Amino acid sequence: MSGNAACGAAVKADGYGLGARDVVLRLAKAGCRDFFVATWAEAEPLLSLMGDASLSVLHGLTVADIQHATGSAARPVLNSAEQVKRWREHGQGRACDVMLDTGMNRLGLSPAQIAEGLLEGLVIDVLMSHLASADEDVALNARQRDAFVTMAAKVGARRLSLANSAGICLGQDYAFDLTRPGLALYGGVPRREAAGQIKQVVKIEAQIVQRRRVGAGDKVGYNATFTADRDHELAILNIGYADGYLRGFSRTGRARIAADFVPVIGSVSMDLTAILVDVAPYLREGDWVELDFDLPSASAQSGLSQYELLTTLGSRYRRDWR
Ligand SMILES: *Cc1c(COP(=O)(O)O)cnc(C)c1O
């Protein structure tokens, strides 16, 4: 969907919770040559995997970063006049990336700073900006794109980059030389146009710690939020909010059993979650059950964004790559 643009990858926040090293290895094998992390601490363990690929650090160059950045093969994405000054002093003439603010008012240089010649003489590889509302149909998208083109015309850079996952869905006008998806690589559906084109990437499974039967009037879990209306069969799974299966899934989450979905009942605990398994008398302690973690539907169930669902995935999962 990035058309003629190269497709990079945001692998910050430990590869959106999947494990940045594993993500980088696989995306590099698939041809990805441009990776983005937020901090130098995130960059450090990935550098040895880069080969001929490049790694950019989105937070740029704070005072504390100088010693990590000096001599590192990663490039800072310079966001402010102070960061530009620091790179001029410590960057030894190496290439950097630069973030322009085109209306999000988060990070980046302003049109006035560009007009003042702040970037003159810098060797810039990727000149980028970031869309605030690419997941919505609003006039701000085209305004940011136009502002980006205007500002970029005044700066010499090797490549231009604007689109995140949702921005890619806005079409070729937003692709420029390099796109920077994160969410969509991990199975997130950033805009409705992409529904059906993006496969689920992350599946989560939990193991049954105990099966039990409850009768009419019995209550289940913390604060007794579920009361059985009749006999029911439950399975207690070894997953909870400490695994990123947050309490938003209490009473709304569901598990996949054969072709059926069965509900989460009661409150999700730190390490345990109850599901109703009347339909599956064959399930035993130790069996594995898949929770519904298709990101758009899990987002609707939990009230969490697709991003939050991924980045809160806990460290107790064994991550199996297939
Ligand atoms: C996180 C991030 C991305 C990736 O965004 P998605 O919405 O996950 O595709 C791209 N660019 C920048 C500057 C980011 O911070």
CSV table of C-alpha atoms and ligand atoms in Angstrom, one decimal:
chain,number,residue,atom,x,y,z
A,1,MET,CA,0.0,0.0,0.0
A,2,SER,CA,3.0,2.3,0.3
A,3,GLY,CA,3.2,2.3,-3.6
A,4,ASN,CA,6.7,3.4,-4.8
A,5,ALA,CA,7.8,4.5,-1.3
A,6,ALA,CA,10.0,2.3,0.8
A,7,CYS,CA,8.2,0.8,3.8
A,8,GLY,CA,10.0,1.3,7.1
A,9,ALA,CA,8.9,0.0,10.5
A,10,ALA,CA,8.3,1.6,13.9
A,11,VAL,CA,9.7,-0.9,16.4
A,12,LYS,CA,9.6,1.3,19.5
A,13,ALA,CA,8.1,0.1,22.7
A,14,ASP,CA,9.7,-3.3,22.3
A,15,GLY,CA,8.2,-3.8,18.8
A,16,TYR,CA,4.8,-2.7,20.1
A,17,GLY,CA,5.0,-5.3,22.8
A,18,LEU,CA,5.9,-8.3,20.5
A,19,GLY,CA,9.7,-8.2,21.1
A,20,ALA,CA,11.7,-5.8,19.1
A,21,ARG,CA,14.6,-8.1,18.3
A,22,ASP,CA,12.3,-10.8,16.9
A,23,VAL,CA,10.3,-8.2,15.0
A,24,VAL,CA,13.5,-6.6,13.5
A,25,LEU,CA,14.9,-10.0,12.4
A,26,ARG,CA,11.7,-10.9,10.6
A,27,LEU,CA,11.1,-7.5,9.0
A,28,ALA,CA,14.7,-7.2,7.9
A,29,LYS,CA,14.4,-10.6,6.2
A,30,ALA,CA,11.2,-9.3,4.5
A,31,GLY,CA,13.2,-6.4,3.1
A,32,CYS,CA,12.7,-3.6,5.6
A,33,ARG,CA,15.7,-1.3,5.7
A,34,ASP,CA,14.5,1.6,7.9
A,35,PHE,CA,13.6,1.1,11.6
A,36,PHE,CA,12.4,3.6,14.1
A,37,VAL,CA,12.6,3.5,17.9
A,38,ALA,CA,11.8,6.1,20.5
A,39,THR,CA,14.9,6.2,22.7
A,40,TRP,CA,18.6,5.4,22.5
A,41,ALA,CA,18.1,2.7,25.2
A,42,GLU,CA,15.8,1.0,22.7
A,43,ALA,CA,18.2,1.5,19.9
A,44,GLU,CA,21.3,0.0,21.6
A,45,PRO,CA,20.2,-3.8,21.6
A,46,LEU,CA,19.0,-3.6,18.0
A,47,LEU,CA,22.1,-2.1,16.4
A,48,SER,CA,23.8,-5.4,16.0
A,49,LEU,CA,20.8,-6.7,13.9
A,50,MET,CA,20.8,-3.8,11.5
A,51,GLY,CA,23.2,-5.0,8.8
A,52,ASP,CA,22.7,-2.5,6.0
A,53,ALA,CA,19.5,-1.2,7.5
A,54,SER,CA,19.2,2.1,9.3
A,55,LEU,CA,17.9,2.9,12.8
A,56,SER,CA,16.4,6.2,13.8
A,57,VAL,CA,15.7,7.5,17.3
A,58,LEU,CA,12.5,9.5,17.4
A,59,HIS,CA,13.2,11.4,20.6
A,60,GLY,CA,16.3,12.9,19.1
A,61,LEU,CA,19.2,14.1,21.2
A,62,THR,CA,18.7,15.2,24.8
A,63,VAL,CA,21.7,16.1,26.9
A,64,ALA,CA,21.7,12.6,28.5
A,65,ASP,CA,21.7,11.0,25.0
A,66,ILE,CA,24.9,12.7,23.8
A,67,GLN,CA,27.3,10.0,25.0
A,68,HIS,CA,25.1,7.2,23.5
A,69,ALA,CA,24.7,9.0,20.2
A,70,THR,CA,28.4,9.8,19.7
A,71,GLY,CA,29.8,7.0,17.6
A,72,SER,CA,26.4,5.2,17.4
A,73,ALA,CA,25.3,3.9,14.0
A,74,ALA,CA,21.8,5.1,14.8
A,75,ARG,CA,20.6,8.5,13.7
A,76,PRO,CA,18.8,11.0,16.0
A,77,VAL,CA,15.5,12.5,14.7
A,78,LEU,CA,16.2,16.1,15.7
A,79,ASN,CA,13.1,17.8,17.0
A,80,SER,CA,14.0,21.2,18.4
A,81,ALA,CA,16.5,24.0,17.9
A,82,GLU,CA,18.4,22.8,21.0
A,83,GLN,CA,18.7,19.3,19.5
A,84,VAL,CA,20.0,20.7,16.2
A,85,LYS,CA,22.6,22.7,18.1
A,86,ARG,CA,23.7,19.6,20.1
A,87,TRP,CA,24.0,17.6,16.9
A,88,ARG,CA,26.1,20.3,15.3
A,89,GLU,CA,28.4,20.1,18.3
A,90,HIS,CA,28.6,16.4,18.7
A,91,GLY,CA,27.4,14.8,15.5
A,92,GLN,CA,30.8,14.9,13.8
A,93,GLY,CA,29.2,15.9,10.5
A,94,ARG,CA,27.2,12.6,10.3
A,95,ALA,CA,23.8,12.4,8.8
A,96,CYS,CA,20.7,13.0,11.0
A,97,ASP,CA,17.0,12.9,10.5
A,98,VAL,CA,14.7,15.8,11.3
A,99,MET,CA,11.1,16.1,12.4
A,100,LEU,CA,9.0,19.0,11.2
A,101,ASP,CA,5.9,20.2,13.0
A,102,THR,CA,3.1,20.5,10.5
A,103,GLY,CA,0.3,21.1,13.0
A,104,MET,CA,0.3,18.3,15.5
A,105,ASN,CA,2.2,20.5,18.0
A,106,ARG,CA,4.0,17.5,19.6
A,107,LEU,CA,7.5,17.3,18.4
A,108,GLY,CA,9.4,19.1,15.5
A,109,LEU,CA,10.6,22.3,14.1
A,110,SER,CA,8.3,25.1,13.1
A,111,PRO,CA,8.0,26.8,9.6
A,112,ALA,CA,9.6,29.9,11.2
A,113,GLN,CA,12.6,28.0,12.3
A,114,ILE,CA,13.1,26.5,8.9
A,115,ALA,CA,12.7,29.9,7.3
A,116,GLU,CA,15.5,31.2,9.6
A,117,GLY,CA,17.9,28.6,8.1
A,118,LEU,CA,18.2,26.5,11.3
A,119,LEU,CA,19.0,23.4,9.3
A,120,GLU,CA,21.5,25.0,6.8
A,121,GLY,CA,24.5,22.8,6.3
A,122,LEU,CA,23.2,19.7,8.1
A,123,VAL,CA,23.4,16.4,6.3
A,124,ILE,CA,19.8,15.2,6.5
A,125,ASP,CA,18.8,11.7,5.5
A,126,VAL,CA,15.1,11.5,6.4
A,127,LEU,CA,13.1,14.7,6.7
A,128,MET,CA,9.8,13.8,8.3
A,129,SER,CA,6.6,15.0,9.9
A,130,HIS,CA,3.8,13.1,11.7
A,131,LEU,CA,0.0,13.2,11.0
A,132,ALA,CA,-2.2,13.9,14.0
A,133,SER,CA,-5.5,12.5,12.7
A,134,ALA,CA,-4.7,10.2,9.8
A,135,ASP,CA,-7.3,7.7,11.2
A,136,GLU,CA,-10.1,10.3,10.7
A,137,ASP,CA,-11.4,12.0,7.6
A,138,VAL,CA,-10.6,15.6,8.5
A,139,ALA,CA,-9.2,18.6,6.6
A,140,LEU,CA,-6.1,18.6,8.9
A,141,ASN,CA,-4.6,15.7,6.9
A,142,ALA,CA,-4.3,17.6,3.7
A,143,ARG,CA,-3.3,20.7,5.5
A,144,GLN,CA,-0.4,18.9,7.2
A,145,ARG,CA,0.6,17.3,3.9
A,146,ASP,CA,0.6,20.7,2.1
A,147,ALA,CA,2.6,22.2,5.0
A,148,PHE,CA,5.1,19.4,4.8
A,149,VAL,CA,5.6,19.9,1.1
A,150,THR,CA,6.1,23.7,1.6
A,151,MET,CA,8.5,23.2,4.4
A,152,ALA,CA,10.4,20.4,2.8
A,153,ALA,CA,11.0,22.5,-0.3
A,154,LYS,CA,13.2,24.8,1.8
A,155,VAL,CA,15.4,22.0,3.2
A,156,GLY,CA,17.8,19.7,1.5
A,157,ALA,CA,17.2,16.1,2.5
A,158,ARG,CA,17.8,12.7,1.0
A,159,ARG,CA,14.3,11.3,1.7
A,160,LEU,CA,10.9,12.6,2.8
A,161,SER,CA,8.6,10.7,5.1
A,162,LEU,CA,5.1,11.5,6.4
A,163,ALA,CA,2.8,8.5,6.7
A,164,ASN,CA,2.3,6.2,9.6
A,165,SER,CA,-0.1,3.2,9.2
A,166,ALA,CA,-3.2,5.3,8.9
A,167,GLY,CA,-1.4,7.8,6.7
A,168,ILE,CA,-0.6,5.0,4.2
A,169,CYS,CA,-4.3,4.4,3.8
A,170,LEU,CA,-4.8,8.0,2.8
A,171,GLY,CA,-3.1,7.1,-0.5
A,172,GLN,CA,-0.1,7.9,-2.7
A,173,ASP,CA,-0.1,11.6,-2.0
A,174,TYR,CA,1.0,10.8,1.5
A,175,ALA,CA,3.6,8.2,0.8
A,176,PHE,CA,6.6,10.3,-0.3
A,177,ASP,CA,9.9,8.3,-0.2
A,178,LEU,CA,9.5,6.3,3.0
A,179,THR,CA,6.5,5.3,5.1
A,180,ARG,CA,6.7,4.5,8.8
A,181,PRO,CA,4.0,2.0,9.8
A,182,GLY,CA,3.9,0.5,13.2
A,183,LEU,CA,0.4,-0.6,14.2
A,184,ALA,CA,-0.5,-2.2,10.8
A,185,LEU,CA,2.6,-4.4,10.8
A,186,TYR,CA,1.3,-6.0,14.0
A,187,GLY,CA,-2.2,-6.6,12.8
A,188,GLY,CA,-3.8,-3.3,13.8
A,189,VAL,CA,-6.4,-1.9,11.4
A,190,PRO,CA,-5.7,1.8,11.3
A,191,ARG,CA,-8.6,2.8,9.0
A,192,ARG,CA,-11.7,1.1,7.7
A,193,GLU,CA,-10.2,0.9,4.1
A,194,ALA,CA,-7.6,-1.5,5.5
A,195,ALA,CA,-10.1,-3.9,7.1
A,196,GLY,CA,-9.9,-7.2,5.4
A,197,GLN,CA,-6.4,-6.4,4.0
A,198,ILE,CA,-4.6,-6.8,7.3
A,199,LYS,CA,-4.4,-10.2,9.0
A,200,GLN,CA,-4.3,-10.8,12.7
A,201,VAL,CA,-0.7,-11.1,13.7
A,202,VAL,CA,-0.8,-11.6,17.5
A,203,LYS,CA,-2.8,-14.4,19.0
A,204,ILE,CA,-2.9,-15.0,22.7
A,205,GLU,CA,-3.5,-18.3,24.4
A,206,ALA,CA,-3.9,-19.1,28.1
A,207,GLN,CA,-3.9,-22.4,30.0
A,208,ILE,CA,-6.7,-23.8,32.1
A,209,VAL,CA,-5.6,-23.9,35.7
A,210,GLN,CA,-8.8,-25.3,37.0
A,211,ARG,CA,-12.3,-26.3,35.8
A,212,ARG,CA,-15.2,-25.9,38.1
A,213,ARG,CA,-19.0,-26.1,38.3
A,214,VAL,CA,-21.2,-23.3,39.8
A,215,GLY,CA,-24.9,-23.5,40.7
A,216,ALA,CA,-27.7,-21.0,40.7
A,217,GLY,CA,-26.9,-18.1,43.0
A,218,ASP,CA,-23.1,-18.8,43.1
A,219,LYS,CA,-20.9,-15.8,42.6
A,220,VAL,CA,-17.6,-15.6,40.8
A,221,GLY,CA,-14.4,-13.6,41.3
A,222,TYR,CA,-13.4,-10.4,42.9
A,223,ASN,CA,-16.4,-8.3,44.0
A,224,ALA,CA,-18.7,-11.1,43.0
A,225,THR,CA,-19.7,-9.4,39.8
A,226,PHE,CA,-21.1,-12.6,38.2
A,227,THR,CA,-24.0,-14.5,39.7
A,228,ALA,CA,-24.9,-17.8,38.1
A,229,ASP,CA,-28.6,-18.1,37.1
A,230,ARG,CA,-28.3,-21.9,36.8
A,231,ASP,CA,-25.6,-24.6,36.7
A,232,HIS,CA,-22.6,-23.5,34.7
A,233,GLU,CA,-19.2,-24.9,33.8
A,234,LEU,CA,-16.2,-22.5,34.2
A,235,ALA,CA,-12.6,-22.6,33.2
A,236,ILE,CA,-10.1,-20.5,35.1
A,237,LEU,CA,-7.3,-19.3,32.8
A,238,ASN,CA,-3.8,-18.3,33.8
A,239,ILE,CA,-4.0,-14.9,32.3
A,240,GLY,CA,-4.8,-11.5,33.8
A,241,TYR,CA,-4.2,-7.8,33.8
A,242,ALA,CA,-0.5,-8.4,34.7
A,243,ASP,CA,-0.3,-9.9,31.2
A,244,GLY,CA,-1.9,-6.9,29.6
A,245,TYR,CA,-5.3,-8.7,29.5
A,246,LEU,CA,-6.6,-5.6,31.3
A,247,ARG,CA,-9.8,-5.3,33.4
A,248,GLY,CA,-11.6,-3.7,30.4
A,249,PHE,CA,-12.1,-7.3,29.3
A,250,SER,CA,-14.1,-8.1,32.5
A,251,ARG,CA,-17.5,-9.3,31.3
A,252,THR,CA,-16.8,-8.2,27.7
A,253,GLY,CA,-13.8,-10.4,26.6
A,254,ARG,CA,-14.3,-13.7,24.9
A,255,ALA,CA,-12.4,-16.9,24.2
A,256,ARG,CA,-12.5,-18.9,21.0
A,257,ILE,CA,-13.6,-22.5,21.5
A,258,ALA,CA,-13.8,-24.4,18.2
A,259,ALA,CA,-16.2,-22.3,16.1
A,260,ASP,CA,-17.8,-20.6,19.2
A,261,PHE,CA,-16.9,-17.6,21.3
A,262,VAL,CA,-17.5,-18.0,25.0
A,263,PRO,CA,-17.6,-15.0,27.4
A,264,VAL,CA,-15.2,-13.9,30.1
A,265,ILE,CA,-17.3,-13.8,33.3
A,266,GLY,CA,-16.7,-11.7,36.4
A,267,SER,CA,-13.7,-9.5,36.8
A,268,VAL,CA,-10.3,-10.1,35.2
A,269,SER,CA,-7.8,-10.6,38.1
A,270,MET,CA,-4.0,-10.0,38.1
A,271,ASP,CA,-3.2,-13.6,37.0
A,272,LEU,CA,-6.5,-15.3,36.4
A,273,THR,CA,-9.6,-14.9,34.2
A,274,ALA,CA,-12.8,-17.0,34.3
A,275,ILE,CA,-14.6,-18.1,31.1
A,276,LEU,CA,-17.8,-20.0,30.6
A,277,VAL,CA,-17.2,-23.4,29.0
A,278,ASP,CA,-20.7,-25.0,29.1
A,279,VAL,CA,-20.2,-25.7,25.4
A,280,ALA,CA,-16.9,-27.6,25.9
A,281,PRO,CA,-17.2,-30.5,28.3
A,282,TYR,CA,-14.0,-32.0,26.8
A,283,LEU,CA,-11.7,-29.1,28.0
A,284,ARG,CA,-9.4,-30.2,30.8
A,285,GLU,CA,-7.0,-28.5,33.2
A,286,GLY,CA,-3.8,-27.8,31.3
A,287,ASP,CA,-5.6,-27.3,28.0
A,288,TRP,CA,-4.8,-24.1,26.1
A,289,VAL,CA,-7.6,-21.7,25.1
A,290,GLU,CA,-7.3,-18.8,22.6
A,291,LEU,CA,-8.6,-15.4,23.8
A,292,ASP,CA,-10.2,-13.2,21.1
A,293,PHE,CA,-7.4,-10.8,20.4
A,294,ASP,CA,-8.3,-9.7,16.9
A,295,LEU,CA,-7.3,-6.0,17.5
A,296,PRO,CA,-10.4,-4.2,16.3
A,297,SER,CA,-12.8,-6.4,18.1
A,298,ALA,CA,-10.6,-6.7,21.3
A,299,SER,CA,-10.5,-2.9,21.2
A,300,ALA,CA,-14.3,-2.7,21.1
A,301,GLN,CA,-14.5,-5.2,24.0
A,302,SER,CA,-12.0,-3.6,26.3
A,303,GLY,CA,-12.3,0.1,25.5
A,304,LEU,CA,-8.5,0.1,24.9
A,305,SER,CA,-6.9,1.3,21.7
A,306,GLN,CA,-5.3,-1.3,19.4
A,307,TYR,CA,-2.0,0.4,20.3
A,308,GLU,CA,-2.6,-0.1,24.1
A,309,LEU,CA,-3.6,-3.7,23.6
A,310,LEU,CA,-0.2,-4.5,22.0
A,311,THR,CA,2.1,-2.3,24.1
A,312,THR,CA,0.8,-3.7,27.4
A,313,LEU,CA,1.4,-7.3,26.4
A,314,GLY,CA,3.2,-8.7,29.5
A,315,SER,CA,6.5,-10.5,29.8
A,316,ARG,CA,5.0,-13.8,31.0
A,317,TYR,CA,3.9,-15.0,27.6
A,318,ARG,CA,6.1,-17.4,25.8
A,319,ARG,CA,6.3,-15.8,22.4
A,320,ASP,CA,6.0,-18.4,19.6
A,321,TRP,CA,6.8,-17.2,16.1
A,322,ARG,CA,5.3,-19.1,13.2
B,1,LIG,C1,4.9,5.5,16.4
B,1,LIG,C2,5.2,6.3,15.2
B,1,LIG,C3,4.9,5.8,13.9
B,1,LIG,C4,4.1,4.6,13.7
B,1,LIG,O1,2.7,4.9,13.9
B,1,LIG,P1,1.5,3.8,13.7
B,1,LIG,O2,0.3,4.6,13.9
B,1,LIG,O3,1.7,2.8,14.7
B,1,LIG,O4,1.7,3.3,12.3
B,1,LIG,C5,5.3,6.6,12.9
B,1,LIG,N1,6.0,7.8,13.0
B,1,LIG,C6,6.2,8.3,14.3
B,1,LIG,C7,6.9,9.6,14.4
B,1,LIG,C8,5.8,7.6,15.4
B,1,LIG,O5,6.1,8.1,16.6
